[in-house]
Amino acid sequence: EPEVTQTPSHQVTQMGQEVILRCVPISNHLYFYWYRQILGQKVEFLVSFYNNEISEKSEIFDDQFSVERPDGSNFTLKIRSTKLEDSAMYFCASGTVQETQYFGPGTRLLVL
Amino acid sequence: DAKTTQPPSMDCAEGRAANLPCNHSTISGNEYVYWYRQIHSQGPQYIIHGLKNNETNEMASLIITEDRKSSTLILPHATLRDTAVYYCIVREAGGTSYGKLTFGQGTILTVHP
């Protein structure tokens, strides 16, 4: 059964550094999403991406964040100049508007 | 904000049916009810969804009331591995929301031996 994959599973970085989180969505899906979950809190929507552009973003998704689909398979989330409060699980998901959204296993980001 | 209300926690004995309720009194006609679960800190796992008819798959059954203001997720024979946080989510089909999921706090289901 196809699944969303994410790399790395864990990432430790120093405050102020840039990180890139990678996702391989399910191959025939057209919509891509990033969510995050701070420890002990609920899953929060960050951004949706369709047709090579952002279709919706939350208040959390400020200029520090960017997404791109550099090739036909990968979908990345870049966090510039990380802050302590960026420490969280980051989940990628793919799907279509009409169908179910499937999540990857997540990347645990720790900013020191 | 999430448009659903769920009890914060529930318990169930292994082998028995787990019935998880959800209120979504402000649901509109083009919104589906989705259920996901999250085991520990893993990615949310899709369980089932429906619009107005009851639905069943290999994991669970979804019962939606006729007025669509509430629903119940049924795990027919709960196992210890079903211990998780269960999220009931109302999601617009199509439109301009691009399908984002708005998670609430969910229900922590604990299955006991």
GROMACS .gro file of C-alpha atoms in nm:
model
  225
    1GLU     CA    1   0.000   0.000   0.000
    2PRO     CA    2   0.145   0.340  -0.092
    3GLU     CA    3   0.248   0.562   0.194
    4VAL     CA    4   0.392   0.904   0.267
    5THR     CA    5   0.754   0.895   0.376
    6GLN     CA    6   0.953   1.161   0.560
    7THR     CA    7   1.319   1.220   0.624
    8PRO     CA    8   1.492   1.259   0.855
    9SER     CA    9   1.299   1.096   1.137
   10HIS     CA   10   1.486   1.312   1.389
   11GLN     CA   11   1.671   1.639   1.346
   12VAL     CA   12   1.866   1.830   1.608
   13THR     CA   13   1.980   2.180   1.520
   14GLN     CA   14   2.117   2.490   1.682
   15MET     CA   15   1.902   2.797   1.717
   16GLY     CA   16   1.944   3.021   1.415
   17GLN     CA   17   2.032   2.741   1.177
   18GLU     CA   18   1.828   2.646   0.872
   19VAL     CA   19   1.665   2.304   0.839
   20ILE     CA   20   1.501   2.130   0.549
   21LEU     CA   21   1.245   1.861   0.615
   22ARG     CA   22   1.171   1.625   0.331
   23CYS     CA   23   0.863   1.434   0.231
   24VAL     CA   24   0.776   1.197  -0.050
   25PRO     CA   25   0.400   1.210  -0.099
   26ILE     CA   26   0.190   0.933  -0.246
   27SER     CA   27   0.264   0.937  -0.615
   28ASN     CA   28  -0.077   1.014  -0.766
   29HIS     CA   29  -0.177   1.274  -0.508
   30LEU     CA   30  -0.206   1.636  -0.609
   31TYR     CA   31  -0.236   1.822  -0.278
   32PHE     CA   32   0.037   1.838  -0.022
   33TYR     CA   33   0.032   1.961   0.335
   34TRP     CA   34   0.254   2.030   0.630
   35TYR     CA   35   0.132   2.015   0.987
   36ARG     CA   36   0.316   2.043   1.313
   37GLN     CA   37   0.256   1.922   1.667
   38ILE     CA   38   0.432   2.078   1.959
   39LEU     CA   39   0.481   1.829   2.239
   40GLY     CA   40   0.158   1.783   2.434
   41GLN     CA   41  -0.043   2.004   2.202
   42LYS     CA   42  -0.277   1.942   1.912
   43VAL     CA   43  -0.184   1.894   1.549
   44GLU     CA   44  -0.178   2.230   1.370
   45PHE     CA   45  -0.210   2.302   1.000
   46LEU     CA   46   0.079   2.495   0.848
   47VAL     CA   47   0.038   2.504   0.473
   48SER     CA   48  -0.122   2.339   0.173
   49PHE     CA   49   0.037   2.322  -0.170
   50TYR     CA   50  -0.122   2.255  -0.505
   51ASN     CA   51  -0.015   2.305  -0.863
   52ASN     CA   52   0.329   2.425  -0.757
   53GLU     CA   53   0.207   2.701  -0.536
   54ILE     CA   54   0.081   2.759  -0.185
   55SER     CA   55  -0.297   2.732  -0.177
   56GLU     CA   56  -0.349   2.812   0.189
   57LYS     CA   57  -0.133   2.887   0.489
   58SER     CA   58  -0.191   2.941   0.856
   59GLU     CA   59  -0.076   3.229   1.077
   60ILE     CA   60   0.208   3.009   1.195
   61PHE     CA   61   0.350   2.988   0.844
   62ASP     CA   62   0.534   3.319   0.835
   63ASP     CA   63   0.836   3.432   0.634
   64GLN     CA   64   1.055   3.195   0.829
   65PHE     CA   65   0.895   2.904   0.648
   66SER     CA   66   0.892   2.804   0.284
   67VAL     CA   67   0.784   2.501   0.086
   68GLU     CA   68   0.869   2.372  -0.253
   69ARG     CA   69   0.841   2.071  -0.475
   70PRO     CA   70   1.183   2.070  -0.637
   71ASP     CA   71   1.118   1.765  -0.849
   72GLY     CA   72   0.831   1.532  -0.928
   73SER     CA   73   0.849   1.343  -0.604
   74ASN     CA   74   0.985   1.543  -0.311
   75PHE     CA   75   0.801   1.806  -0.110
   76THR     CA   76   1.012   2.007   0.132
   77LEU     CA   77   0.960   2.240   0.424
   78LYS     CA   78   1.241   2.483   0.493
   79ILE     CA   79   1.268   2.663   0.823
   80ARG     CA   80   1.510   2.951   0.818
   81SER     CA   81   1.680   3.074   1.135
   82THR     CA   82   1.518   2.822   1.365
   83LYS     CA   83   1.391   2.925   1.707
   84LEU     CA   84   1.351   2.722   2.023
   85GLU     CA   85   0.975   2.728   1.977
   86ASP     CA   86   1.005   2.555   1.640
   87SER     CA   87   1.079   2.232   1.825
   88ALA     CA   88   0.795   2.001   1.731
   89MET     CA   89   0.690   1.701   1.525
   90TYR     CA   90   0.638   1.799   1.166
   91PHE     CA   91   0.401   1.589   0.960
   92CYS     CA   92   0.366   1.585   0.586
   93ALA     CA   93   0.040   1.471   0.430
   94SER     CA   94  -0.085   1.420   0.080
   95GLY     CA   95  -0.423   1.369  -0.075
   96THR     CA   96  -0.684   1.535  -0.285
   97VAL     CA   97  -0.959   1.771  -0.184
   98GLN     CA   98  -1.216   1.509  -0.258
   99GLU     CA   99  -1.038   1.221  -0.094
  100THR     CA  100  -0.864   1.113   0.219
  101GLN     CA  101  -0.548   1.279   0.341
  102TYR     CA  102  -0.265   1.046   0.440
  103PHE     CA  103   0.006   1.141   0.683
  104GLY     CA  104   0.370   1.051   0.702
  105PRO     CA  105   0.542   0.929   1.020
  106GLY     CA  106   0.678   1.273   1.101
  107THR     CA  107   1.011   1.441   1.166
  108ARG     CA  108   1.094   1.526   1.524
  109LEU     CA  109   1.277   1.860   1.523
  110LEU     CA  110   1.465   1.972   1.829
  111VAL     CA  111   1.611   2.322   1.834
  112LEU     CA  112   1.878   2.381   2.097
  113ASP     CA  113  -1.100   2.624   1.551
  114ALA     CA  114  -1.226   2.268   1.548
  115LYS     CA  115  -1.597   2.241   1.482
  116THR     CA  116  -1.635   1.924   1.684
  117THR     CA  117  -1.670   1.833   2.050
  118GLN     CA  118  -1.542   1.505   2.190
  119PRO     CA  119  -1.505   1.368   2.541
  120PRO     CA  120  -1.145   1.407   2.657
  121SER     CA  121  -1.103   1.043   2.752
  122MET     CA  122  -1.271   0.703   2.746
  123ASP     CA  123  -1.189   0.354   2.861
  124CYS     CA  124  -1.274   0.023   2.702
  125ALA     CA  125  -1.210  -0.340   2.788
  126GLU     CA  126  -1.015  -0.543   2.538
  127GLY     CA  127  -1.244  -0.740   2.308
  128ARG     CA  128  -1.541  -0.514   2.369
  129ALA     CA  129  -1.677  -0.253   2.133
  130ALA     CA  130  -1.547   0.101   2.176
  131ASN     CA  131  -1.805   0.368   2.093
  132LEU     CA  132  -1.654   0.715   2.054
  133PRO     CA  133  -1.903   1.002   2.028
  134CYS     CA  134  -1.859   1.333   1.849
  135ASN     CA  135  -2.079   1.638   1.832
  136HIS     CA  136  -2.070   1.859   1.524
  137SER     CA  137  -2.387   2.060   1.555
  138THR     CA  138  -2.278   2.334   1.314
  139ILE     CA  139  -2.187   2.100   1.029
  140SER     CA  140  -2.295   2.221   0.688
  141GLY     CA  141  -2.428   2.024   0.396
  142ASN     CA  142  -2.102   1.985   0.206
  143GLU     CA  143  -1.890   1.885   0.503
  144TYR     CA  144  -1.776   1.534   0.569
  145VAL     CA  145  -1.705   1.378   0.906
  146TYR     CA  146  -1.358   1.227   0.921
  147TRP     CA  147  -1.202   1.016   1.192
  148TYR     CA  148  -0.829   0.986   1.245
  149ARG     CA  149  -0.628   0.844   1.528
  150GLN     CA  150  -0.280   0.909   1.657
  151ILE     CA  151  -0.088   0.642   1.839
  152HIS     CA  152   0.173   0.797   2.066
  153SER     CA  153   0.355   1.056   1.851
  154GLN     CA  154   0.310   0.883   1.519
  155GLY     CA  155   0.147   1.051   1.221
  156PRO     CA  156  -0.233   1.067   1.230
  157GLN     CA  157  -0.385   0.758   1.077
  158TYR     CA  158  -0.699   0.774   0.869
  159ILE     CA  159  -0.981   0.554   0.996
  160ILE     CA  160  -1.303   0.633   0.814
  161HIS     CA  161  -1.519   0.916   0.683
  162GLY     CA  162  -1.877   0.978   0.581
  163LEU     CA  163  -2.121   1.240   0.464
  164LYS     CA  164  -2.463   1.122   0.580
  165ASN     CA  165  -2.483   0.748   0.540
  166ASN     CA  166  -2.337   0.505   0.785
  167GLU     CA  167  -2.005   0.366   0.674
  168THR     CA  168  -1.805   0.054   0.756
  169ASN     CA  169  -1.456  -0.057   0.665
  170GLU     CA  170  -1.207  -0.308   0.797
  171MET     CA  171  -1.113  -0.083   1.085
  172ALA     CA  172  -1.437   0.065   1.212
  173SER     CA  173  -1.795   0.172   1.159
  174LEU     CA  174  -1.920   0.527   1.147
  175ILE     CA  175  -2.276   0.606   1.251
  176ILE     CA  176  -2.400   0.955   1.160
  177THR     CA  177  -2.729   1.077   1.300
  178GLU     CA  178  -3.001   1.172   1.057
  179ASP     CA  179  -2.966   1.542   1.135
  180ARG     CA  180  -2.585   1.502   1.095
  181LYS     CA  181  -2.523   1.689   1.418
  182SER     CA  182  -2.341   1.402   1.581
  183SER     CA  183  -2.167   1.078   1.499
  184THR     CA  184  -2.021   0.773   1.667
  185LEU     CA  185  -1.710   0.582   1.572
  186ILE     CA  186  -1.735   0.216   1.660
  187LEU     CA  187  -1.435  -0.013   1.698
  188PRO     CA  188  -1.615  -0.346   1.716
  189HIS     CA  189  -1.354  -0.549   1.903
  190ALA     CA  190  -1.103  -0.318   2.065
  191THR     CA  191  -0.747  -0.440   2.119
  192LEU     CA  192  -0.463  -0.296   2.324
  193ARG     CA  193  -0.319  -0.157   2.002
  194ASP     CA  194  -0.626   0.060   1.958
  195THR     CA  195  -0.513   0.274   2.252
  196ALA     CA  196  -0.469   0.615   2.090
  197VAL     CA  197  -0.605   0.966   2.057
  198TYR     CA  198  -0.907   0.967   1.828
  199TYR     CA  199  -0.993   1.279   1.635
  200CYS     CA  200  -1.329   1.362   1.485
  201ILE     CA  201  -1.285   1.626   1.215
  202VAL     CA  202  -1.534   1.807   0.998
  203ARG     CA  203  -1.386   1.881   0.663
  204GLU     CA  204  -1.523   2.066   0.365
  205ALA     CA  205  -1.526   1.874   0.041
  206GLY     CA  206  -1.399   2.094  -0.240
  207GLY     CA  207  -1.454   2.466  -0.204
  208THR     CA  208  -1.172   2.698  -0.106
  209SER     CA  209  -1.037   2.530   0.204
  210TYR     CA  210  -0.810   2.301   0.001
  211GLY     CA  211  -0.894   2.019   0.237
  212LYS     CA  212  -0.695   2.123   0.541
  213LEU     CA  213  -0.777   1.927   0.853
  214THR     CA  214  -0.845   2.118   1.174
  215PHE     CA  215  -0.763   1.897   1.471
  216GLY     CA  216  -0.913   1.938   1.813
  217GLN     CA  217  -0.791   1.775   2.132
  218GLY     CA  218  -0.958   1.444   2.047
  219THR     CA  219  -1.054   1.159   2.276
  220ILE     CA  220  -0.786   0.956   2.449
  221LEU     CA  221  -0.909   0.597   2.427
  222THR     CA  222  -0.743   0.356   2.665
  223VAL     CA  223  -0.809  -0.013   2.607
  224HIS     CA  224  -0.758  -0.223   2.920
  225PRO     CA  225  -0.672  -0.595   2.930
   0.00000   0.00000   0.00000
